[in-house]
Coordinates of N, CA and C in Angstrom, one line a residue:
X237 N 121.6 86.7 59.2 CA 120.9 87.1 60.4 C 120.5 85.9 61.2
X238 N 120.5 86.0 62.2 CA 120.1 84.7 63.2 C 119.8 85.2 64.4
X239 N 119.3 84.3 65.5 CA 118.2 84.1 66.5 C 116.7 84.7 66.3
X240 N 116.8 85.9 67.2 CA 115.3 87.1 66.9 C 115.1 87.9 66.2
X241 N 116.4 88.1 65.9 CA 116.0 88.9 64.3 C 115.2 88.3 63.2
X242 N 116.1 86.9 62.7 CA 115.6 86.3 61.9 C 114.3 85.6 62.0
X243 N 113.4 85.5 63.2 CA 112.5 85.1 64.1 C 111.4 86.3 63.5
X244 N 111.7 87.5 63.6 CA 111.1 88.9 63.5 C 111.0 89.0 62.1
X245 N 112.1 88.9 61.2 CA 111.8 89.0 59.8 C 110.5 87.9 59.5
X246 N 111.0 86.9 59.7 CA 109.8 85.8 59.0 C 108.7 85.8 59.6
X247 N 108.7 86.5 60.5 CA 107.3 86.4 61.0 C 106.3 87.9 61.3
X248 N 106.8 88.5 59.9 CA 106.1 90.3 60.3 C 104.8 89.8 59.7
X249 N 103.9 88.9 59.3 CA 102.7 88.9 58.9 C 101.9 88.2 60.1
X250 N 102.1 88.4 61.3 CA 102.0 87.4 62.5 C 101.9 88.1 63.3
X251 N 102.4 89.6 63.5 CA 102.1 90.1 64.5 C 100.8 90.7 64.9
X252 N 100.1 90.9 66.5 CA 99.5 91.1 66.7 C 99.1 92.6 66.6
X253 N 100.3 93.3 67.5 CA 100.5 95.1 66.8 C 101.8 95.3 67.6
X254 N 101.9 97.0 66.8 CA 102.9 97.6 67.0 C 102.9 99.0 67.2
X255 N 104.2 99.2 68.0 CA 104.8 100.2 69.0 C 105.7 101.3 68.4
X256 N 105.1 102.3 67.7 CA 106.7 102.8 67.4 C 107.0 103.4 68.3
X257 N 107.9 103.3 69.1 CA 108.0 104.0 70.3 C 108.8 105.3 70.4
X258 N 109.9 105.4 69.9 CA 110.8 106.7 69.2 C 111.0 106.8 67.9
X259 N 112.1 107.6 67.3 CA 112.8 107.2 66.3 C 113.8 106.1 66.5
X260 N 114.1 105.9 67.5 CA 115.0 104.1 67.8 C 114.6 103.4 68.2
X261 N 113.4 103.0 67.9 CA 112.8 102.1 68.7 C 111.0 101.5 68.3
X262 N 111.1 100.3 68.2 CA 109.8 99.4 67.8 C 109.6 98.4 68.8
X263 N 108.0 98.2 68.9 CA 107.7 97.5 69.7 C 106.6 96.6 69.1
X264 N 107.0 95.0 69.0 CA 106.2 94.3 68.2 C 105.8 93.4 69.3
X265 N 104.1 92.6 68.9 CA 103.4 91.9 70.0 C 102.7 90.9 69.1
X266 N 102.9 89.4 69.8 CA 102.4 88.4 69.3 C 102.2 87.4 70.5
X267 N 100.9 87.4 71.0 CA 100.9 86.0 71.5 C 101.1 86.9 72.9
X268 N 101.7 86.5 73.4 CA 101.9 87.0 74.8 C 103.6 86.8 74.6
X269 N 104.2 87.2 73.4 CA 105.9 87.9 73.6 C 105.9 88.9 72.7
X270 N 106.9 90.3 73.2 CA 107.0 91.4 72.9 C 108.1 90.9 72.5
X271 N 108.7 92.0 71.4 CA 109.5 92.2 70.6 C 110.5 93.5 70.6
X272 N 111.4 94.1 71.0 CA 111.8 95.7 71.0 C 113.1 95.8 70.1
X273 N 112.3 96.6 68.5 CA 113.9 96.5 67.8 C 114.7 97.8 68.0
X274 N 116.1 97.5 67.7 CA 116.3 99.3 67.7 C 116.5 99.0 66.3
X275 N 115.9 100.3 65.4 CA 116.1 101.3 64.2 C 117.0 101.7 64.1
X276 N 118.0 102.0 64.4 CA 118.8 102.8 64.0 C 120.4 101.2 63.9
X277 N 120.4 100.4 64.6 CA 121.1 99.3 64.9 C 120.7 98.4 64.0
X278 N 119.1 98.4 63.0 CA 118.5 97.5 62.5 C 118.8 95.7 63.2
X279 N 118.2 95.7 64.4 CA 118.0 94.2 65.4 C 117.6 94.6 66.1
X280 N 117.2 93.1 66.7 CA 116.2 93.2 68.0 C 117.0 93.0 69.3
X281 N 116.8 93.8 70.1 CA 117.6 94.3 71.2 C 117.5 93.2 72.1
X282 N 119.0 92.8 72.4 CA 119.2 91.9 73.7 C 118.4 91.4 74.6
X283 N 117.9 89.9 74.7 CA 116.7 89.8 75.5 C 115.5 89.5 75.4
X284 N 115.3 90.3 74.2 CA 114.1 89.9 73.2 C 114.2 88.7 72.8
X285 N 113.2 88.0 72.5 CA 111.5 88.6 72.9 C 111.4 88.0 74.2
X286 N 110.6 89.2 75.2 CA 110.3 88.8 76.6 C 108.7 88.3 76.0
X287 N 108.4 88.1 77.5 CA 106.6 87.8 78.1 C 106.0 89.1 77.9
X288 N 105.3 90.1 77.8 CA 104.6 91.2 77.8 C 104.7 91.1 78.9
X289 N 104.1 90.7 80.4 CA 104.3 90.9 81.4 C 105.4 91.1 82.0
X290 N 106.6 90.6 81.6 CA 108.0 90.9 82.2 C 108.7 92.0 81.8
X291 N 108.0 92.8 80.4 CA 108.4 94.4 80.4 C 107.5 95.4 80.0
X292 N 106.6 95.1 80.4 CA 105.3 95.8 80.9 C 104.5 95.9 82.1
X293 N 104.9 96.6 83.3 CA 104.3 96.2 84.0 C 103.4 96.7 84.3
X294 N 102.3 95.7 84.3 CA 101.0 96.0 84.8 C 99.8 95.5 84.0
X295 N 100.5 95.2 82.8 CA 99.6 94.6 81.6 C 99.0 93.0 82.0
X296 N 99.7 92.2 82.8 CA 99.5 90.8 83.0 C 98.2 91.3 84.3
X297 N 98.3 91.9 84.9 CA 97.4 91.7 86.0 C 95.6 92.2 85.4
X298 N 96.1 92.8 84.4 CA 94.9 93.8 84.0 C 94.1 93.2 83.0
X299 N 94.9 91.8 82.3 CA 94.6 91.0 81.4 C 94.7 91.6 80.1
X300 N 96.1 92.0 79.8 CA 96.5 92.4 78.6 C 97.9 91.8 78.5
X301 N 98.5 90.6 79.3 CA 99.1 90.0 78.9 C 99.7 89.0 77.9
X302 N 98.4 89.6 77.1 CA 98.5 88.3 75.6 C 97.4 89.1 74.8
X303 N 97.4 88.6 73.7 CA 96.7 89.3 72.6 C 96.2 90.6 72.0
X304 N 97.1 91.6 72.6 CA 96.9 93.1 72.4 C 96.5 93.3 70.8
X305 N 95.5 94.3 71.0 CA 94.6 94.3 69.6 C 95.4 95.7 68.5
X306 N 95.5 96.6 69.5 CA 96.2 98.0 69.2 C 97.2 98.1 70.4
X307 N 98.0 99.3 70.1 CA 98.6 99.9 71.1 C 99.7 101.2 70.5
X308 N 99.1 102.4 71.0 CA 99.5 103.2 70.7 C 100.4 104.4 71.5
X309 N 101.5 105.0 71.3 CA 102.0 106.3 72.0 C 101.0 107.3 72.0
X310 N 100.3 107.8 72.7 CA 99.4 109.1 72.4 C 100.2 110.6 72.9
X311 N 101.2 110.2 73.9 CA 102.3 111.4 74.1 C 103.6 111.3 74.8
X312 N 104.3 112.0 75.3 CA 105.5 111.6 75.9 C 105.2 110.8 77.5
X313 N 104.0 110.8 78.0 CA 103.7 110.2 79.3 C 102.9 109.0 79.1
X314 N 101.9 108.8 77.9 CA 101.4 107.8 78.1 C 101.2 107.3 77.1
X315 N 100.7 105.6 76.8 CA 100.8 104.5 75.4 C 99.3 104.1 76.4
X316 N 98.2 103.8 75.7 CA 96.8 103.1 75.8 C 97.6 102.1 74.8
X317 N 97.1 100.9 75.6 CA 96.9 99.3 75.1 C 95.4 98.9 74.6
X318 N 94.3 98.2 73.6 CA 93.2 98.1 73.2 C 93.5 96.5 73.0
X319 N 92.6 96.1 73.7 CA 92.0 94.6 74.0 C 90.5 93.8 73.7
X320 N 90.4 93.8 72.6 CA 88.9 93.9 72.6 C 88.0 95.0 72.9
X321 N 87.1 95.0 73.8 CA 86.1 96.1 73.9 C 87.0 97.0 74.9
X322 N 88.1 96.6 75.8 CA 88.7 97.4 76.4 C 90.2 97.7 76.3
X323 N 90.1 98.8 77.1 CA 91.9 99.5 77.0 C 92.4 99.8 77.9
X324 N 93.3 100.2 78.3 CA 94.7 100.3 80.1 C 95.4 101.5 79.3
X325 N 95.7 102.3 80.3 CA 97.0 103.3 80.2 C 97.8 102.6 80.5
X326 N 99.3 103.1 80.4 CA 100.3 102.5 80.6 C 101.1 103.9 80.9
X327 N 101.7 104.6 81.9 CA 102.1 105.9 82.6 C 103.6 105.3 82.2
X328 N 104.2 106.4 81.3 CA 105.7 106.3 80.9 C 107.0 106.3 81.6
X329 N 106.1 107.7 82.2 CA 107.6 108.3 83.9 C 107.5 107.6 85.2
X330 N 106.3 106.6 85.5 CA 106.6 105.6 86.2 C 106.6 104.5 85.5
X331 N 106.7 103.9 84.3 CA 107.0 102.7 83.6 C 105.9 101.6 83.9
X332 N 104.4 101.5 84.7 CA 103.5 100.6 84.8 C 101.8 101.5 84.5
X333 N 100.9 100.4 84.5 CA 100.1 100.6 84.0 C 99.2 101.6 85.2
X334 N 98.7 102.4 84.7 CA 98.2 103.5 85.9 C 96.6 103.8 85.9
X335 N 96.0 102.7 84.7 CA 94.8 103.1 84.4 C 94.1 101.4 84.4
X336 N 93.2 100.7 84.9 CA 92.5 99.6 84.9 C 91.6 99.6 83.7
X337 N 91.3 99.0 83.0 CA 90.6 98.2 82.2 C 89.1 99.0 82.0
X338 N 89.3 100.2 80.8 CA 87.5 100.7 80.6 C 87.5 100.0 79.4
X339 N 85.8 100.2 79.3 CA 85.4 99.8 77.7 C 85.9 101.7 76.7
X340 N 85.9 100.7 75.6 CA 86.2 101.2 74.2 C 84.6 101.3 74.0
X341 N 84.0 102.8 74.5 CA 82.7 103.3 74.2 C 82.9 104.6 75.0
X342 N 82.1 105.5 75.0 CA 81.6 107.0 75.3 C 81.5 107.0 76.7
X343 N 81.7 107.4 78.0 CA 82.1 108.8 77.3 C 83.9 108.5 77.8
X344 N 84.6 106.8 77.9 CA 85.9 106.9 77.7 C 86.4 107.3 75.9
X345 N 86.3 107.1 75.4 CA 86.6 107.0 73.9 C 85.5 107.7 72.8
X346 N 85.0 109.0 73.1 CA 83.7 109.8 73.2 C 84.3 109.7 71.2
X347 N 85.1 110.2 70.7 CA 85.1 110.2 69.2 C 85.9 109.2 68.5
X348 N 86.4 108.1 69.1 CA 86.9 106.7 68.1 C 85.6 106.2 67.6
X349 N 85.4 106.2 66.5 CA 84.8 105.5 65.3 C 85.0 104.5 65.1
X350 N 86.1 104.0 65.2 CA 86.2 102.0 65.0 C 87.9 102.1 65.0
X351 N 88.4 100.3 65.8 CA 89.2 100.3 65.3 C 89.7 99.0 64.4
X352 N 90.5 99.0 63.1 CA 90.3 98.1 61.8 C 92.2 97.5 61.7
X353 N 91.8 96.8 61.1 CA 93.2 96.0 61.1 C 93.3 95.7 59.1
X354 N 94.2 96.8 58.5 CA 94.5 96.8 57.3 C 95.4 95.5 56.5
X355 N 95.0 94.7 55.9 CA 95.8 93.7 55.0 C 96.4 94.6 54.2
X356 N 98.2 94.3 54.2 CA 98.9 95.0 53.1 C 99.9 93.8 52.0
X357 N 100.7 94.5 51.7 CA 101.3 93.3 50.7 C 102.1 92.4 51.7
X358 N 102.4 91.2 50.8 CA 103.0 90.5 51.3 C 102.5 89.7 52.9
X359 N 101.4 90.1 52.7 CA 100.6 89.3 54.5 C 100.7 90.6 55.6
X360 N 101.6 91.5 55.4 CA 101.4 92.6 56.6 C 100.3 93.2 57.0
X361 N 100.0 93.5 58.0 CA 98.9 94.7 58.4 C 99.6 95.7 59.3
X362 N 98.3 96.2 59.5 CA 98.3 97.6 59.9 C 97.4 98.2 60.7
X363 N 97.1 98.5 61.8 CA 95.7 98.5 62.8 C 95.9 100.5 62.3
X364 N 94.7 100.5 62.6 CA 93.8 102.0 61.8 C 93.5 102.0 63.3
X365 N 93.7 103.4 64.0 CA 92.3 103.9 64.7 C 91.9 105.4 64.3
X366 N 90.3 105.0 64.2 CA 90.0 106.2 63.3 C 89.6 107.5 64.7
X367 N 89.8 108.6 64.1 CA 88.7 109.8 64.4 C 89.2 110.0 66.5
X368 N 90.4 110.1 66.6 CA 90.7 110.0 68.0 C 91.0 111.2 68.1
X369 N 90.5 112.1 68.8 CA 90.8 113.5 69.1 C 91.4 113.7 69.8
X370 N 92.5 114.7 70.1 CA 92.9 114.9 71.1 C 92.8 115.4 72.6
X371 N 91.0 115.8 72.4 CA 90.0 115.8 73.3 C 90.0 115.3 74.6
X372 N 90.4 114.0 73.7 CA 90.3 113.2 75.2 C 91.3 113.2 76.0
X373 N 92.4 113.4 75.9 CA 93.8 113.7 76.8 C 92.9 114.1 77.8
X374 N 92.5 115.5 77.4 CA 92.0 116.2 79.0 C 91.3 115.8 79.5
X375 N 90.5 114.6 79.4 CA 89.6 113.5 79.8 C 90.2 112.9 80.5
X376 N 91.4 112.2 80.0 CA 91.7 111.4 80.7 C 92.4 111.1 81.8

């Protein structure tokens, strides 16, 4: 294996978080470069690793262009990015960020309980967000 693959293998204890974004498809963040593998091709897709900002758009201006804490698909239209005390939508069917920078407290995030970053074997983790209802969709 060589270039970003092998860049990606040796360095899964390093990432910041991750994206499953379909069944073909991963999204890994470190630093301010994103990673996108396909699953089903096992590699990392042509190109990779960009800037977060160069295939995200909207994340650099909103200051989530580096160190993303979480980042989740919550449905087929939108992925919330978590930055510290705060979070951005990111709107799917226009491809940029459609939501500015709230805090991670009530009444945006009225039932998240915390969010924790699990140590697994071999150095991996795993970010937990607890107690997220689906509530909030219609909130949001």
């Amino acid at each position: 294996m060589a270039g970003p693959a092998r860049r990606l293998r040796a360095s899964t204890a390093t990432f910041d978080a991750a994206l499953l974004w379909n069944s073909d498809y991963v999204y890994f963040f470190k630093g301010d470069q994103c990673l996108r593998c396909n699953l089903k091709l096992n590699k990392v897709d042509d190109g990779f690793p960009l800037k977060i900002g160069r295939h995200w758009e909207g994340f650099e201006p909103a200051g989530f262009g580096s160190g993303i804490d979480a980042i989740i698909r919550w449905d087929k239209n939108r992925v919330y990015a978590f930055k510290g005390d705060l979070y951005i939508r990111f709107d799917i069917p226009t491809d940029k960020v459609d939501q500015q920078p709230k805090p991670v407290k009530p009444p945006n995030w009225e039932t998240l309980t915390s969010i924790r970053t699990l140590r697994l074997w071999g150095g991996c983790s795993v970010t937990i967000i607890d107690k997220v209802l689906l509530e909030f969709a219609k909130k949001a």
